Coordinates of C-alpha atoms in Angstrom, one line a residue:
M1 CA 68.9 58.4 119.3
A2 CA 67.5 62.1 119.0
L3 CA 67.2 64.6 121.8
S4 CA 63.6 64.7 122.9
L5 CA 63.4 68.4 123.9
K6 CA 60.7 68.7 126.6
P7 CA 59.1 72.2 127.0
R8 CA 59.8 72.5 130.7
H9 CA 63.5 71.8 130.1
L10 CA 64.2 74.1 127.2
S11 CA 66.0 76.7 129.5
R12 CA 68.1 74.1 130.9
Y13 CA 69.2 72.7 127.5
R14 CA 70.0 76.3 126.6
D15 CA 72.2 76.8 129.6
I16 CA 74.1 73.5 129.3
A17 CA 74.5 74.0 125.5
A18 CA 76.0 77.5 126.3
L19 CA 78.3 75.9 128.8
L20 CA 79.4 73.2 126.4
V21 CA 80.0 75.6 123.6
K22 CA 81.9 78.1 125.7
H23 CA 84.2 75.6 127.5
G24 CA 84.3 73.0 124.7
R25 CA 86.4 75.3 122.8
A26 CA 88.9 75.7 125.6
E27 CA 92.3 74.2 124.5
G28 CA 92.8 72.9 127.7
L29 CA 89.9 70.5 127.5
R30 CA 91.2 69.2 124.3
H31 CA 94.9 69.5 125.0
P32 CA 95.8 69.1 128.6
D33 CA 99.2 70.6 128.1
E34 CA 97.4 74.0 127.3
A35 CA 95.1 74.1 130.1
T36 CA 95.2 77.3 132.0
S37 CA 94.0 78.3 135.5
D38 CA 91.9 81.2 134.1
D39 CA 89.8 78.8 131.9
A40 CA 89.4 76.5 134.8
E41 CA 88.1 79.2 137.2
K42 CA 85.7 80.4 134.6
L43 CA 84.3 76.9 134.4
V44 CA 83.9 76.7 138.3
G45 CA 82.1 80.2 138.1
D46 CA 79.6 78.9 135.4
L47 CA 78.8 75.7 137.4
E48 CA 78.3 77.7 140.5
A49 CA 75.8 79.9 138.7
M50 CA 73.9 76.8 137.3
G51 CA 72.8 75.7 140.7
P52 CA 73.1 72.8 143.2
T53 CA 73.1 69.8 140.7
F54 CA 76.0 71.3 138.7
I55 CA 77.9 72.4 141.7
K56 CA 77.8 68.7 142.9
L57 CA 78.7 67.6 139.3
G58 CA 81.7 69.9 139.4
Q59 CA 82.8 68.3 142.6
L60 CA 82.5 64.9 141.1
L61 CA 84.5 65.9 138.0
S62 CA 87.3 66.9 140.2
T63 CA 88.0 63.2 140.7
R64 CA 88.3 62.5 137.0
A65 CA 92.1 62.8 136.1
D66 CA 91.2 60.6 133.3
L67 CA 88.9 63.3 131.8
L68 CA 90.4 66.7 132.7
A69 CA 93.8 68.4 133.0
P70 CA 95.4 69.3 136.4
P71 CA 94.3 73.0 136.4
Y72 CA 90.7 72.0 136.0
L73 CA 91.0 69.4 138.6
D74 CA 92.5 71.8 141.1
A75 CA 89.9 74.5 140.4
L76 CA 87.1 71.9 140.7
A77 CA 88.4 70.5 143.9
R78 CA 88.0 74.0 145.5
L79 CA 84.5 74.4 144.2
Q80 CA 82.7 76.1 147.1
D81 CA 79.3 74.7 147.9
D82 CA 78.5 78.1 149.5
V83 CA 75.5 80.1 148.4
E84 CA 73.1 82.6 149.8
P85 CA 71.1 81.2 152.8
F86 CA 67.2 80.8 152.5
S87 CA 64.9 82.7 154.9
F88 CA 64.4 81.5 158.4
E89 CA 60.6 81.4 157.7
D90 CA 61.4 78.6 155.3
V91 CA 63.6 76.9 157.8
E92 CA 60.7 77.1 160.4
R93 CA 58.0 75.9 158.2
I94 CA 60.3 72.7 157.0
V95 CA 61.3 71.8 160.6
T96 CA 57.8 71.9 161.7
D97 CA 56.3 70.0 158.8
E98 CA 59.2 67.3 159.2
L99 CA 59.4 66.9 162.9
G100 CA 55.6 67.5 163.6
V101 CA 56.3 70.2 166.4
R102 CA 57.0 73.9 166.3
I103 CA 60.6 75.0 166.7
S104 CA 59.8 76.9 170.1
N105 CA 58.3 73.5 171.4
G106 CA 61.0 71.2 170.2
F107 CA 64.0 73.3 171.0
Q108 CA 65.1 75.3 173.9
S109 CA 66.8 77.8 171.5
F110 CA 67.5 77.9 167.7
D111 CA 69.9 80.4 166.1
H112 CA 68.2 82.3 163.1
R113 CA 71.5 82.8 161.5
P114 CA 73.0 79.8 159.8
L115 CA 76.4 78.5 160.5
A116 CA 76.8 77.6 156.9
S117 CA 74.7 77.6 153.7
A118 CA 75.2 75.1 150.8
S119 CA 73.4 74.3 147.6
L120 CA 71.4 71.4 149.0
G121 CA 70.8 72.8 152.6
Q122 CA 72.0 75.0 155.5
V123 CA 72.9 74.4 159.0
H124 CA 71.8 76.1 162.2
R125 CA 73.0 75.8 165.6
A126 CA 70.5 74.9 168.5
V127 CA 69.9 73.6 171.8
L128 CA 67.4 70.8 172.8
R129 CA 65.1 70.9 175.6
D130 CA 67.5 68.7 177.7
G131 CA 70.2 71.1 177.1
R132 CA 72.3 69.2 174.5
E133 CA 73.8 71.5 172.0
V134 CA 73.3 70.4 168.4
V135 CA 73.4 71.7 164.8
V136 CA 70.3 71.1 162.6
K137 CA 70.6 70.7 158.8
V138 CA 67.6 71.7 156.8
Q139 CA 67.2 70.9 153.1
R140 CA 66.9 73.9 150.8
P141 CA 63.2 74.3 149.6
G142 CA 62.7 72.8 146.2
A143 CA 66.2 71.4 146.0
A144 CA 64.9 67.7 145.4
E145 CA 62.7 68.8 142.5
Q146 CA 65.5 70.9 140.8
V147 CA 68.0 68.0 141.0
A148 CA 65.4 65.6 139.7
E149 CA 64.8 67.8 136.7
D150 CA 68.4 68.5 136.1
M151 CA 69.2 64.8 136.2
E152 CA 66.7 64.2 133.4
V153 CA 68.5 66.6 131.0
I154 CA 71.9 65.4 132.1
D155 CA 71.0 61.8 131.6
E156 CA 69.5 62.4 128.2
L157 CA 72.4 64.4 127.0
A158 CA 74.9 61.6 128.3
E159 CA 73.1 59.0 126.3
F160 CA 73.2 61.1 123.2
V161 CA 77.0 61.8 123.6
D162 CA 77.6 58.1 124.3
E163 CA 75.8 57.0 121.0
H164 CA 77.2 59.8 118.7
T165 CA 80.7 60.7 119.8
K166 CA 84.0 58.7 120.0
A167 CA 84.6 60.2 123.5
G168 CA 81.2 59.0 124.7
R169 CA 81.9 55.5 123.4
H170 CA 85.4 55.5 125.1
F171 CA 84.5 56.9 128.4
G172 CA 80.8 55.8 129.0
F173 CA 79.3 59.0 130.3
S174 CA 75.9 57.4 130.9
G175 CA 77.6 55.2 133.6
M176 CA 79.1 58.3 135.2
V177 CA 75.9 60.0 135.2
E178 CA 74.2 57.0 137.0
E179 CA 76.7 56.9 139.6
F180 CA 76.2 60.7 140.2
R181 CA 72.4 60.2 140.2
T182 CA 72.9 57.5 143.1
A183 CA 75.2 59.8 145.0
I184 CA 73.2 63.2 144.9
T185 CA 69.9 61.2 145.4
A186 CA 71.4 59.8 148.6
E187 CA 72.3 63.2 149.8
L188 CA 68.9 64.4 149.5
D189 CA 67.7 61.8 152.1
Y190 CA 68.9 62.8 155.5
R191 CA 67.9 59.4 157.0
L192 CA 70.8 57.8 155.0
E193 CA 73.2 60.2 156.6
V194 CA 72.0 59.2 159.8
E195 CA 72.8 55.7 159.3
H196 CA 76.2 56.7 157.8
L197 CA 77.0 58.6 161.0
H198 CA 76.2 55.6 163.3
T199 CA 78.2 53.2 161.0
L200 CA 81.5 55.4 160.6
H201 CA 81.3 56.2 164.4
D202 CA 81.3 52.3 165.2
L203 CA 84.0 51.6 162.5
L204 CA 86.3 54.3 163.8
Q205 CA 86.0 53.7 167.6
D206 CA 89.6 52.6 167.9
F207 CA 90.9 55.8 166.5
E208 CA 91.3 58.0 169.6
L209 CA 92.1 61.2 167.6
I210 CA 89.0 60.9 165.2
V211 CA 85.5 62.1 166.1
V212 CA 82.3 61.4 164.3
P213 CA 79.4 63.4 165.7
Q214 CA 76.2 61.2 166.4
P215 CA 72.8 62.2 165.0
I216 CA 69.8 62.7 167.2
D217 CA 67.4 60.0 165.7
D218 CA 64.2 61.5 167.0
Y219 CA 65.0 64.8 165.5
S220 CA 66.0 63.6 162.1
T221 CA 63.9 62.9 159.0
V222 CA 64.3 62.9 155.1
R223 CA 64.7 66.8 155.1
V224 CA 66.0 67.6 158.6
L225 CA 69.1 66.2 160.3
T226 CA 69.9 67.0 164.0
M227 CA 73.4 65.9 165.2
E228 CA 75.8 66.6 168.1
Y229 CA 77.5 70.0 167.9
V230 CA 81.2 69.8 167.6
D231 CA 83.1 72.8 168.8
G232 CA 85.9 73.2 166.5
R233 CA 87.1 75.0 163.4
N234 CA 88.0 74.2 159.7
V235 CA 91.4 72.7 159.3
S236 CA 92.0 75.0 156.2
A237 CA 91.7 78.0 158.6
I238 CA 94.8 76.7 160.8
G239 CA 97.7 79.3 160.5
P240 CA 101.4 78.6 161.4
L241 CA 101.0 79.9 164.8
A242 CA 98.1 77.6 165.5
R243 CA 100.1 74.6 164.3
T244 CA 102.6 75.1 167.2
D245 CA 99.7 74.2 169.6
I246 CA 98.7 70.9 168.0
D247 CA 100.5 67.6 167.1
G248 CA 99.9 68.0 163.3
A249 CA 101.8 65.1 162.1
A250 CA 100.0 62.6 164.6
L251 CA 96.7 64.0 163.5
A252 CA 97.5 63.7 159.8
D253 CA 98.9 60.2 160.3
E254 CA 95.7 59.1 162.2
L255 CA 93.5 60.5 159.5
F256 CA 95.4 58.7 156.6
R257 CA 95.2 55.4 158.7
A258 CA 91.6 55.8 159.4
F259 CA 90.8 56.3 155.6
L260 CA 92.9 53.3 154.7
D261 CA 90.8 51.3 156.9
Q262 CA 87.6 52.6 155.5
I263 CA 88.7 51.9 152.0
L264 CA 90.6 48.7 152.3
V265 CA 89.2 47.0 155.4
H266 CA 85.7 47.9 156.0
G267 CA 84.8 49.1 152.4
F268 CA 82.7 51.9 153.8
V269 CA 84.2 55.3 152.9
H270 CA 83.5 59.0 153.7
A271 CA 83.8 60.0 150.1
D272 CA 84.2 63.7 150.5
P273 CA 86.8 64.5 153.2
H274 CA 87.8 68.0 151.7
P275 CA 89.1 70.4 154.4
G276 CA 85.6 71.9 154.9
N277 CA 84.4 68.7 156.1
V278 CA 87.3 68.1 158.6
L279 CA 87.2 70.1 161.8
L280 CA 90.0 70.6 164.4
T281 CA 88.2 70.3 167.7
N282 CA 89.0 72.4 170.7
D283 CA 90.4 69.3 172.5
G284 CA 92.8 68.5 169.6
R285 CA 91.1 66.0 167.6
L286 CA 89.6 65.7 164.1
A287 CA 85.9 65.6 163.5
L288 CA 84.5 64.3 160.3
I289 CA 81.2 65.8 159.2
D290 CA 78.9 65.8 156.2
L291 CA 78.5 62.1 155.6
G292 CA 75.8 62.5 152.7
M293 CA 78.3 61.0 150.2
I294 CA 79.4 57.5 150.9
T295 CA 81.2 54.9 148.8
H296 CA 81.2 51.1 149.2
V297 CA 84.0 49.0 148.1
D298 CA 83.6 45.3 147.7
S299 CA 86.1 42.7 149.1
A300 CA 87.6 41.9 145.6
M301 CA 88.1 45.6 144.8
Q302 CA 89.7 46.1 148.1
D303 CA 92.2 43.4 147.5
K304 CA 93.2 45.0 144.2
L305 CA 93.5 48.4 145.5
L306 CA 95.7 47.2 148.4
R307 CA 98.0 45.5 146.0
L308 CA 97.9 48.8 143.8
L309 CA 98.9 51.0 146.8
V310 CA 101.6 48.5 148.1
A311 CA 103.2 48.4 144.6
L312 CA 103.0 52.3 144.3
S313 CA 104.5 53.1 147.7
D314 CA 107.3 50.5 147.0
G315 CA 108.2 52.0 143.7
K316 CA 107.4 49.1 141.6
G317 CA 106.4 50.4 138.3
E318 CA 105.7 47.1 136.4
E319 CA 103.8 45.6 139.2
T320 CA 101.9 48.8 139.5
A321 CA 100.9 48.6 135.8
E322 CA 100.0 44.9 136.1
V323 CA 97.7 45.3 139.1
L324 CA 96.1 48.4 137.3
V325 CA 95.3 46.3 134.2
S326 CA 93.3 44.0 136.5
L327 CA 91.4 46.9 138.0
V328 CA 90.3 48.6 134.7
D329 CA 88.1 47.7 131.7
T330 CA 90.1 47.5 128.4
T331 CA 88.9 48.9 125.1
D332 CA 89.8 48.2 121.5
E333 CA 92.5 51.1 121.9
Y334 CA 94.5 49.5 124.6
D335 CA 98.2 50.1 124.1
R336 CA 100.0 47.9 126.6
E337 CA 103.7 48.9 125.7
S338 CA 102.9 52.8 126.0
F339 CA 100.8 51.9 129.1
V340 CA 103.4 50.2 130.9
H341 CA 106.1 52.6 130.0
S342 CA 104.0 55.6 131.2
I343 CA 103.2 53.8 134.5
V344 CA 106.9 52.9 135.4
E345 CA 107.9 56.5 134.4
L346 CA 105.3 57.9 136.7
V347 CA 106.1 55.7 139.7
Q348 CA 109.9 56.3 139.3
R349 CA 109.2 60.2 139.2
N350 CA 106.9 59.8 142.4
Q351 CA 109.8 57.8 144.3
S352 CA 112.3 60.7 143.4
M353 CA 109.8 63.6 144.7
T354 CA 110.6 65.5 147.8
V355 CA 108.2 65.2 150.7
G356 CA 106.7 68.7 150.2
R357 CA 105.9 68.0 146.6
L358 CA 104.5 64.5 147.0
Q359 CA 100.8 64.2 146.6
A360 CA 99.4 60.7 147.0
G361 CA 96.1 61.6 145.6
R362 CA 97.5 63.2 142.6
V363 CA 99.7 60.2 141.7
V364 CA 96.5 58.0 141.9
G365 CA 94.6 60.5 139.8
D366 CA 97.5 60.3 137.3
L367 CA 97.2 56.6 137.1
A368 CA 93.7 56.9 136.1
R369 CA 94.6 59.5 133.4
I370 CA 97.3 57.4 132.0
S371 CA 94.9 54.3 131.8
A372 CA 92.3 56.5 129.8
E373 CA 95.0 57.7 127.5
N374 CA 96.0 54.2 126.7
G375 CA 92.6 52.7 125.9
L376 CA 91.6 51.7 129.5
R377 CA 88.6 52.8 131.5
P378 CA 89.2 53.3 135.3
P379 CA 86.5 52.1 137.7
S380 CA 84.5 54.4 140.0
A381 CA 86.4 52.9 142.9
M382 CA 89.6 54.0 141.8
T383 CA 88.4 57.6 141.0
M384 CA 87.0 57.7 144.5
L385 CA 90.3 56.6 145.8
A386 CA 92.1 59.4 144.0
K387 CA 89.5 62.0 145.3
A388 CA 89.7 60.9 148.9
L389 CA 93.7 60.9 149.0
L390 CA 93.7 64.3 147.1
N391 CA 91.4 65.6 149.8
L392 CA 93.5 64.0 152.5
D393 CA 96.8 65.6 150.9
Q394 CA 95.2 69.0 151.3
V395 CA 94.2 68.3 155.0
A396 CA 97.6 66.8 155.9
C397 CA 99.3 69.8 154.4
S398 CA 97.2 72.1 156.6
L399 CA 98.1 70.1 159.8
A400 CA 101.7 69.3 159.0
P401 CA 103.3 70.8 155.8
D402 CA 106.2 68.3 156.0
F403 CA 104.0 65.2 156.4
D404 CA 104.9 62.4 154.0
P405 CA 101.8 60.6 152.8
N406 CA 103.8 57.9 150.9
E407 CA 105.6 56.8 154.1
A408 CA 102.3 56.8 156.0
M409 CA 100.7 54.5 153.5
R410 CA 103.8 52.1 153.6
D411 CA 103.6 51.9 157.3
H412 CA 99.8 51.5 157.5
L413 CA 99.4 49.1 154.6
A414 CA 101.3 46.5 156.7
D415 CA 98.6 46.9 159.3
V416 CA 95.8 46.7 156.7
M417 CA 97.2 43.4 155.5
R418 CA 97.5 42.0 159.0
Q419 CA 93.8 42.9 159.7
K420 CA 92.7 41.2 156.4
V421 CA 94.7 38.1 157.4
L422 CA 92.9 38.1 160.8
H423 CA 89.6 38.7 159.3
A424 CA 90.2 35.7 157.1
A425 CA 90.8 33.7 160.1
S426 CA 87.6 34.7 161.7
P427 CA 85.1 32.2 163.0
G428 CA 82.8 33.0 160.0
S429 CA 85.5 32.7 157.4
V430 CA 86.6 29.4 159.0
A431 CA 83.0 28.0 159.1
A432 CA 82.7 28.8 155.4
A433 CA 85.9 27.0 154.6
V434 CA 84.7 24.0 156.7
L435 CA 81.4 24.0 154.7
D436 CA 83.5 23.9 151.5
A437 CA 85.5 21.1 152.7
K438 CA 82.3 19.1 153.7
E439 CA 80.9 19.6 150.4
F440 CA 84.1 18.5 148.7
A441 CA 84.1 15.4 150.8
E442 CA 80.6 14.6 150.0
R443 CA 81.1 14.9 146.3
L444 CA 84.5 13.1 146.4
P445 CA 83.3 9.4 146.2
S446 CA 81.1 10.0 143.1
R447 CA 83.8 12.0 141.4
V448 CA 86.3 9.1 142.1
N449 CA 83.8 6.6 140.9
K450 CA 83.4 8.5 137.6
V451 CA 87.2 8.6 137.1
M452 CA 87.3 4.8 137.9
D453 CA 84.6 4.0 135.5
A454 CA 86.3 5.9 132.7
L455 CA 89.6 4.2 133.4
A456 CA 88.0 0.8 133.4
K457 CA 86.2 1.4 130.1
G458 CA 89.2 3.1 128.6
E459 CA 87.3 6.3 128.0
L460 CA 89.5 8.7 130.1
T461 CA 90.9 11.3 127.8
L462 CA 93.5 13.8 128.8
N463 CA 94.3 16.8 126.6
V464 CA 97.7 17.8 128.1
K465 CA 101.0 19.0 126.2
G466 CA 104.4 18.7 127.5
I467 CA 103.7 15.8 130.0
D468 CA 104.9 12.2 130.2
E469 CA 101.4 10.6 129.7
A470 CA 102.5 7.1 130.7
E471 CA 103.8 8.4 133.9
L472 CA 100.7 10.6 134.3
M473 CA 98.5 7.5 134.0
R474 CA 100.5 5.4 136.4
G475 CA 100.1 8.3 138.9
I476 CA 96.4 8.5 138.3
Q477 CA 96.1 4.6 138.9
K478 CA 98.2 4.8 142.0
L479 CA 95.9 7.6 143.4
A480 CA 92.9 5.7 142.4
N481 CA 94.1 2.6 144.2
R482 CA 94.8 4.6 147.3
V483 CA 91.5 6.4 147.2
T484 CA 89.8 2.9 146.9
S485 CA 91.9 1.4 149.8
G486 CA 91.0 4.6 152.0
L487 CA 87.3 4.1 151.3
V488 CA 87.6 0.3 152.1
M489 CA 89.3 1.2 155.4
A490 CA 86.7 3.9 156.3
A491 CA 84.0 1.3 155.5
L492 CA 85.6 -1.3 157.7
L493 CA 86.0 1.2 160.5
L494 CA 82.4 2.2 160.1
A495 CA 80.9 -1.2 160.1
G496 CA 83.1 -2.3 163.0
A497 CA 81.7 0.6 164.9
M498 CA 78.2 -0.3 164.1
I499 CA 78.5 -4.1 164.9
G500 CA 79.7 -3.2 168.5
E501 CA 82.0 -5.1 170.7
S502 CA 82.6 -8.6 169.2
V503 CA 85.2 -10.7 167.4
L504 CA 84.2 -9.6 164.0
A505 CA 84.4 -5.9 164.8
T506 CA 88.0 -6.6 166.2
V507 CA 88.9 -8.3 163.0
M508 CA 87.5 -5.4 160.9
F509 CA 89.4 -2.8 162.9
V510 CA 92.7 -4.8 162.5
V511 CA 92.2 -5.0 158.8
A512 CA 91.6 -1.3 158.7
A513 CA 94.6 -0.7 160.6
V514 CA 96.7 -2.9 158.3
I515 CA 95.3 -1.0 155.2
G516 CA 96.1 2.3 156.9
L517 CA 99.6 1.3 157.7
W518 CA 100.0 0.2 154.1
L519 CA 98.8 3.5 152.7
V520 CA 101.3 5.5 154.9
A521 CA 104.2 3.1 154.1
S522 CA 103.6 3.3 150.4
A523 CA 103.5 7.0 150.5
L524 CA 106.8 7.3 152.5
L525 CA 108.8 4.4 150.8
I526 CA 107.7 5.0 147.1
D527 CA 106.6 8.7 146.6
L528 CA 109.2 10.4 148.7
P529 CA 112.3 8.7 146.8
Q530 CA 110.7 9.4 143.5
H531 CA 110.2 13.0 144.5
R532 CA 113.9 13.3 145.5
R533 CA 115.1 11.6 142.2
R534 CA 113.2 14.2 140.1
R535 CA 114.4 17.0 142.2
H536 CA 118.1 15.9 142.1
G537 CA 118.0 14.3 138.7

């Protein structure tokens, strides 16, 4: 395909082209060993200058250890979504349009100065008419239109790169862009964040040290979100002296456990738990805020991620590699020997690290990077896990510098597995299993008839290697005889029950009982001795 340059997008194409030319020449992007912090910080500065879409894109790239070198990942992870606030006149206009009521009528008070100002919106403190303290997030004017225009340009560029470059064919940038479009579009609809806040609050009710502020539904719309005010401070602002007044290790442990539950049990994950989105409340708990970005993990992926984390935390390199292969998509460049060797080496190095140097998120990110280097394409769920754990590493370090995330994972993964086993034994799961068994029982007679007909006509063909066919045929005949006897027994019991109390019914019950005893006796007297002879022979 050729790029179809639209006149209204020309300036944006020029900006992106200049960015690609400037940073595409950086040695660190092409050769990770030569990446420098200075180059990475320059990229961050350029992304910030290009506006909200590219700030969010930079935050997404901070999870892609398969694409970028560690200095770039570190710099992008610190990318500050902190820009100049827009005027209170705009705030007042948007709130009035969205809520259908003037600020002076809807609120007892409304602070003109924002608590924080980001690329997509800003937050103001206020008090409702009933006296409740709240914060009000107001979407930045023109943010939705700017994002839509930027996404058109980025999407077209991604398609072009995928079709015309080796890197595009290897990484599939169009898929990444589509995921990014979904995430940033969701962030622009505050009604979704209202649902996220309610859901996460319900899921984390058992975690006494975790707080999820609740939205005020009647005061929330597409562009205005009103929620409970949480009196606290950013965890990154906690100093050594302040740490003496809190149980930092307990808080970090509870936070890790809550996120493992989100990822591996519920499949509903706060995708951006960086230090700015985690507050230490005045009563010594942790509040999770800014739920605009949520990731869903299906049950099959949960099981694979659970196996991956168990193998990783236990230091089993080869098993980690095996699980990882089941998670990723393979390409023609897949090098199994090199892949397994690199994974084993990484896991062993991880086990030998001291607590202070261990970063669970960085290790999972390295798994994604090694996968990409050896012809594998990591799924978005894995990069999400890496990002969440990397952010949690930073939060845990602020709360308790000696906290060991690897030990926390080992402790809590056992709890997660117990929860999954209990969930599998829930009434809904049992009902599904009963329905499966019912379907099997209903289809069994017809399937047995087909096997019997094939045996009678001599049309049964077995394509088996390494098995004694004569013995197998005798076993099948024995099974068929017993199934037939069982069906006759069931028919006699059913007929006797339908006839009622009579001599004939009694005879039928007796015959059925004799057949049943014969079936049990044949199993005990014939099969068990044969099984023992095979085992000891």
